[in-house]
mmCIF file of C-alpha atoms in Angstrom:
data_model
loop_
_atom_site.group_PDB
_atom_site.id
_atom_site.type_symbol
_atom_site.label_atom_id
_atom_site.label_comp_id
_atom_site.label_asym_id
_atom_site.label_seq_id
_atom_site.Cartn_x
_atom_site.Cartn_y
_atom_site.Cartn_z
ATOM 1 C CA UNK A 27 -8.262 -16.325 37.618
ATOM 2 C CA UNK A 28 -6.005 -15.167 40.587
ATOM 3 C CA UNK A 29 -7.763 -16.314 43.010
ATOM 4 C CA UNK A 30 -7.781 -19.918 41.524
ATOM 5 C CA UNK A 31 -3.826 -19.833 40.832
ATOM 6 C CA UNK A 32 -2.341 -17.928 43.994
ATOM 7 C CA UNK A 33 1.123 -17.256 43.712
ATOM 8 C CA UNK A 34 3.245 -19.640 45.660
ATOM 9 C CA UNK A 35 4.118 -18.373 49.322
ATOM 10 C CA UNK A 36 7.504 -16.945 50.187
ATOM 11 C CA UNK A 37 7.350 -15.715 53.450
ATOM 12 C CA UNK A 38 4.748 -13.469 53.935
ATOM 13 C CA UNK A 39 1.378 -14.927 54.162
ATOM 14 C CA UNK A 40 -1.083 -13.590 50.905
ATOM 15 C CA UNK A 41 -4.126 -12.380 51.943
ATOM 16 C CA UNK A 42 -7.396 -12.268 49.525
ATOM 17 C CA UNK A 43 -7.008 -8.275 48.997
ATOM 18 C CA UNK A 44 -3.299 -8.642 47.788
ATOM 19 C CA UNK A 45 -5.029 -10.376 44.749
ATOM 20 C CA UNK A 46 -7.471 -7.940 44.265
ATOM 21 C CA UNK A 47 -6.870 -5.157 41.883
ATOM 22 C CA UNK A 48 -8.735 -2.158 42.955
ATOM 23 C CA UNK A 49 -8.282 -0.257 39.061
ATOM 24 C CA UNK A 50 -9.692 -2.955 36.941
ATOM 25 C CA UNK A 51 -13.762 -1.903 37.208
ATOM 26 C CA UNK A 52 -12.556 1.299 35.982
ATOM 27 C CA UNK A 53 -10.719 -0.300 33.309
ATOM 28 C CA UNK A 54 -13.027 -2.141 32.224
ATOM 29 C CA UNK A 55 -15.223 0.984 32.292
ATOM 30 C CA UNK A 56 -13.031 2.851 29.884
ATOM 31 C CA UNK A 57 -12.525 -0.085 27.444
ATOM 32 C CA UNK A 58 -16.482 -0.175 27.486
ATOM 33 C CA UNK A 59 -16.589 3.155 26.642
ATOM 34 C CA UNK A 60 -13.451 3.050 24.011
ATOM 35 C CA UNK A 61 -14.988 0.298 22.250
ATOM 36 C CA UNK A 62 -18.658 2.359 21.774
ATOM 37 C CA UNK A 63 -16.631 5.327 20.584
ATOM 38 C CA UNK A 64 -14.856 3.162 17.372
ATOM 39 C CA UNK A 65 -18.676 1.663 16.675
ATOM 40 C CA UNK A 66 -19.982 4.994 17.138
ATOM 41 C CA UNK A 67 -16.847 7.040 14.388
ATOM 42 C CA UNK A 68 -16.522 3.948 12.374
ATOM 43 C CA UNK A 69 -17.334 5.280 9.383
ATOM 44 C CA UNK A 70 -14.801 8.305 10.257
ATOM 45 C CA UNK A 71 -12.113 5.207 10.913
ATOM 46 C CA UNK A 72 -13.454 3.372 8.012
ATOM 47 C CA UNK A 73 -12.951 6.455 5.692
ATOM 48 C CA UNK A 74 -9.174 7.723 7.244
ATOM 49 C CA UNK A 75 -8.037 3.913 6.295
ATOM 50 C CA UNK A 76 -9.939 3.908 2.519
ATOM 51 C CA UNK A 77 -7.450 7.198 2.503
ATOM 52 C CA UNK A 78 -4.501 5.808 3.621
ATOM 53 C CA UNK A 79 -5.135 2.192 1.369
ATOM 54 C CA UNK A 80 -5.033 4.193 -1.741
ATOM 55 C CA UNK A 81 -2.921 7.368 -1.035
ATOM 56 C CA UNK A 82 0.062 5.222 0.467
ATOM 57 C CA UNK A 83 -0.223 1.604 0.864
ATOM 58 C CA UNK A 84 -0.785 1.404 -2.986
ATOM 59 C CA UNK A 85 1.829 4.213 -3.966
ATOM 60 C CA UNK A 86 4.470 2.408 -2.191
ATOM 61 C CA UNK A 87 3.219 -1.356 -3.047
ATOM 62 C CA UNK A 88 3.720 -0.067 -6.632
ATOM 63 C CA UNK A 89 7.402 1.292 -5.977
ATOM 64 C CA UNK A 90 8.232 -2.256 -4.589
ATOM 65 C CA UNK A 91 6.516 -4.023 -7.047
ATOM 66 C CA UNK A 92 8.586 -2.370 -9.525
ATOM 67 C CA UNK A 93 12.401 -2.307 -7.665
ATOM 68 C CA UNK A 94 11.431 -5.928 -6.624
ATOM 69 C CA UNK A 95 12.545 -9.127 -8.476
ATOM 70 C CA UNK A 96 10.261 -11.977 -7.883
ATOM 71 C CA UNK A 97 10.693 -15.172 -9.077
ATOM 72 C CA UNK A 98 7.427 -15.906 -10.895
ATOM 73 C CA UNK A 99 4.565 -14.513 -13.537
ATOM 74 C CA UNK A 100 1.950 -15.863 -10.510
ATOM 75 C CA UNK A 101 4.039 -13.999 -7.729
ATOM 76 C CA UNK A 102 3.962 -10.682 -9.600
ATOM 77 C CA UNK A 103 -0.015 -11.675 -10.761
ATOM 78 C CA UNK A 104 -1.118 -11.793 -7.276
ATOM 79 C CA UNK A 105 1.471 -8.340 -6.216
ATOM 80 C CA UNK A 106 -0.520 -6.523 -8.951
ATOM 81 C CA UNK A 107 -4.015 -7.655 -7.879
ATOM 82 C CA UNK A 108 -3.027 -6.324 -4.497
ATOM 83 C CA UNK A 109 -2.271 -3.166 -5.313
ATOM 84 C CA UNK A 110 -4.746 -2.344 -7.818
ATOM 85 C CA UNK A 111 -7.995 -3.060 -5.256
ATOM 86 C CA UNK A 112 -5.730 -0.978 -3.246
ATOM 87 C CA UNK A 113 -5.322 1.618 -5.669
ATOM 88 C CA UNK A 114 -9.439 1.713 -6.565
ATOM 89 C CA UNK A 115 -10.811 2.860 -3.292
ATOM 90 C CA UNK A 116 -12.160 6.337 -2.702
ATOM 91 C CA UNK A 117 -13.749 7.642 -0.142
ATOM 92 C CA UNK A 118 -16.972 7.791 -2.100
ATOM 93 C CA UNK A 119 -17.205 3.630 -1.089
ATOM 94 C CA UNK A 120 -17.377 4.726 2.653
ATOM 95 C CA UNK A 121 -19.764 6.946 2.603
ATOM 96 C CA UNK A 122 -22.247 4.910 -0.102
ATOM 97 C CA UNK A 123 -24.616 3.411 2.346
ATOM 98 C CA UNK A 124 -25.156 0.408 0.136
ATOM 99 C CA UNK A 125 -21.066 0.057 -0.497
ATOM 100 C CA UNK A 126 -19.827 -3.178 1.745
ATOM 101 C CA UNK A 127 -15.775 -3.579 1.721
ATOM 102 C CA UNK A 128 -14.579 -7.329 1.381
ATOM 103 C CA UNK A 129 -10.816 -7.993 1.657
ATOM 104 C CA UNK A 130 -10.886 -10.636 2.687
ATOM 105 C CA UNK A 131 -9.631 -12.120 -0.709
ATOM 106 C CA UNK A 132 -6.921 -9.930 -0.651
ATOM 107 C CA UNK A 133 -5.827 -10.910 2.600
ATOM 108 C CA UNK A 134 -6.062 -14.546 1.310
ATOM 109 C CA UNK A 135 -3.843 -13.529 -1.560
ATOM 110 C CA UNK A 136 -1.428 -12.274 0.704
ATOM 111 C CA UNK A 137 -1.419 -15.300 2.717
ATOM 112 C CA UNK A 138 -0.711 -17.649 -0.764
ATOM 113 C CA UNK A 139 1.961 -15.499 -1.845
ATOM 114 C CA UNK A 140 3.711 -15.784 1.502
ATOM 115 C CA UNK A 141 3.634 -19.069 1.090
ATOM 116 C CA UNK A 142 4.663 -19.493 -2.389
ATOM 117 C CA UNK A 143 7.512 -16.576 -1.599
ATOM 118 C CA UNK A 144 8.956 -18.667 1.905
ATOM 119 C CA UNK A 145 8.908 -22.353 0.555
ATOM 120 C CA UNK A 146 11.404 -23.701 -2.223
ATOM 121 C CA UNK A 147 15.025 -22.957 -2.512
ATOM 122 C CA UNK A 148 15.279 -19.703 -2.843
ATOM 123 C CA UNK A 149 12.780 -17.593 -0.334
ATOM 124 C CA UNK A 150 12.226 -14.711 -1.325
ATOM 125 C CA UNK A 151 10.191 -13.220 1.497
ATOM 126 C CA UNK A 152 13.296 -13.500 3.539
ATOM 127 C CA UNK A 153 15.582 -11.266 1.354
ATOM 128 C CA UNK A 154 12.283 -9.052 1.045
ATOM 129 C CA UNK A 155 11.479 -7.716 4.616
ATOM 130 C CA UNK A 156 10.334 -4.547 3.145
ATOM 131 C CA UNK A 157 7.473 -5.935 0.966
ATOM 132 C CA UNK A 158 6.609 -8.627 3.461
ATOM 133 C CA UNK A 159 6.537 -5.160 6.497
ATOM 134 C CA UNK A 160 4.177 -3.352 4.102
ATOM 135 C CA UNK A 161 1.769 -6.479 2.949
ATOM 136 C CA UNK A 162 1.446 -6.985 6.698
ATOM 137 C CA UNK A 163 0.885 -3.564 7.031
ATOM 138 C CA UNK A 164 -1.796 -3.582 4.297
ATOM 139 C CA UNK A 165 -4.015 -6.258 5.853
ATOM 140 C CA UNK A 166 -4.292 -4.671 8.904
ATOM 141 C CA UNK A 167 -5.571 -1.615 7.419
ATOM 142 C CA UNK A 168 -7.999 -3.779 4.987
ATOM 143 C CA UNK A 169 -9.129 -5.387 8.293
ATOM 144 C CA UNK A 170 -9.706 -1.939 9.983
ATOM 145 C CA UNK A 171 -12.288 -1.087 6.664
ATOM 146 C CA UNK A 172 -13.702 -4.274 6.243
ATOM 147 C CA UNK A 173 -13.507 -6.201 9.625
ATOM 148 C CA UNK A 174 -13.553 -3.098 12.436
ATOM 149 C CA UNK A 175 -16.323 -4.862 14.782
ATOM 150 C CA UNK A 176 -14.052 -8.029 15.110
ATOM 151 C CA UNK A 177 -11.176 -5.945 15.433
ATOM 152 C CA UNK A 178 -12.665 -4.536 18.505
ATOM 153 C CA UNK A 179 -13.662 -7.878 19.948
ATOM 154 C CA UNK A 180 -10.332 -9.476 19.146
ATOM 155 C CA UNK A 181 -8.727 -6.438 20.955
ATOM 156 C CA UNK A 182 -10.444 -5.919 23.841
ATOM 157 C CA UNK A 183 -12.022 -9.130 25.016
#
């Protein structure tokens, strides 16, 4: 990609080896080997996340759920769906061979309540950075249970 798009010249004449970057084989090398090691301790991932979904996330989704005012029965609906697959995971799932995880409607639940909590007059989402902080936080760890293989190729391609 350098070599297409050489930097413009100022002076000193570029040669071919200033573009080169001797460290990136061994880069690529290690992010080779990184990525084999989360395939190969996925289920040890898989389970630390299950762990954290239900012994955190959920706990403090429920707090804010409760200390939170939001403006409709459908808002708080959706809020309580969220946490309550949260809540139901156990380790047991991740270690059940015939046990797949699917968030992906949560994550889609999260997505229509940010939009039903940013538009209209009043957004909520705004005055909530705190809920909005841990919802994000909670789909990343759904996607680390459910989605780790294109978690690595979204990070390291």
């Amino acid at each position: 990609r350098h070599n297409e798009n050489p930097p413009p010249r100022q002076g000193k004449v570029k040669l071919q080896e200033d573009l080169v970057d001797r460290y990136l084989p061994e880069l690529l090398f290690h992010m080779e080997e990184l990525r084999s090691l989360v395939r190969k301790y996925s289920q040890v991932i898989q389970r630390y996340y299950v762990q954290y979904l239900a012994g955190y996330d959920a706990v403090a989704l429920a707090q804010m759920i409760q200390n939170t005012a939001v403006t409709s029965e459908e808002d708080n609906v959706l809020l309580s769906s969220i946490c309550q697959k949260i809540s139901e995971l156990s380790v047991d799932n991740v270690e059940d061979p015939d046990h797949v995880f699917d968030f992906l409607g949560l994550r889609l639940d999260w997505g229509r309540l940010q939009s039903y909590l940013s538009s209209g007059k009043n957004p909520v989402l705004a005055q909530q950075k705190d809920l909005a902080a841990l919802l994000n936080t909670v789909s990343f760890h759904t996607r680390m249970v459910d989605n780790l293989d294109e978690m690595i190729i979204e990070t390291s391609d």
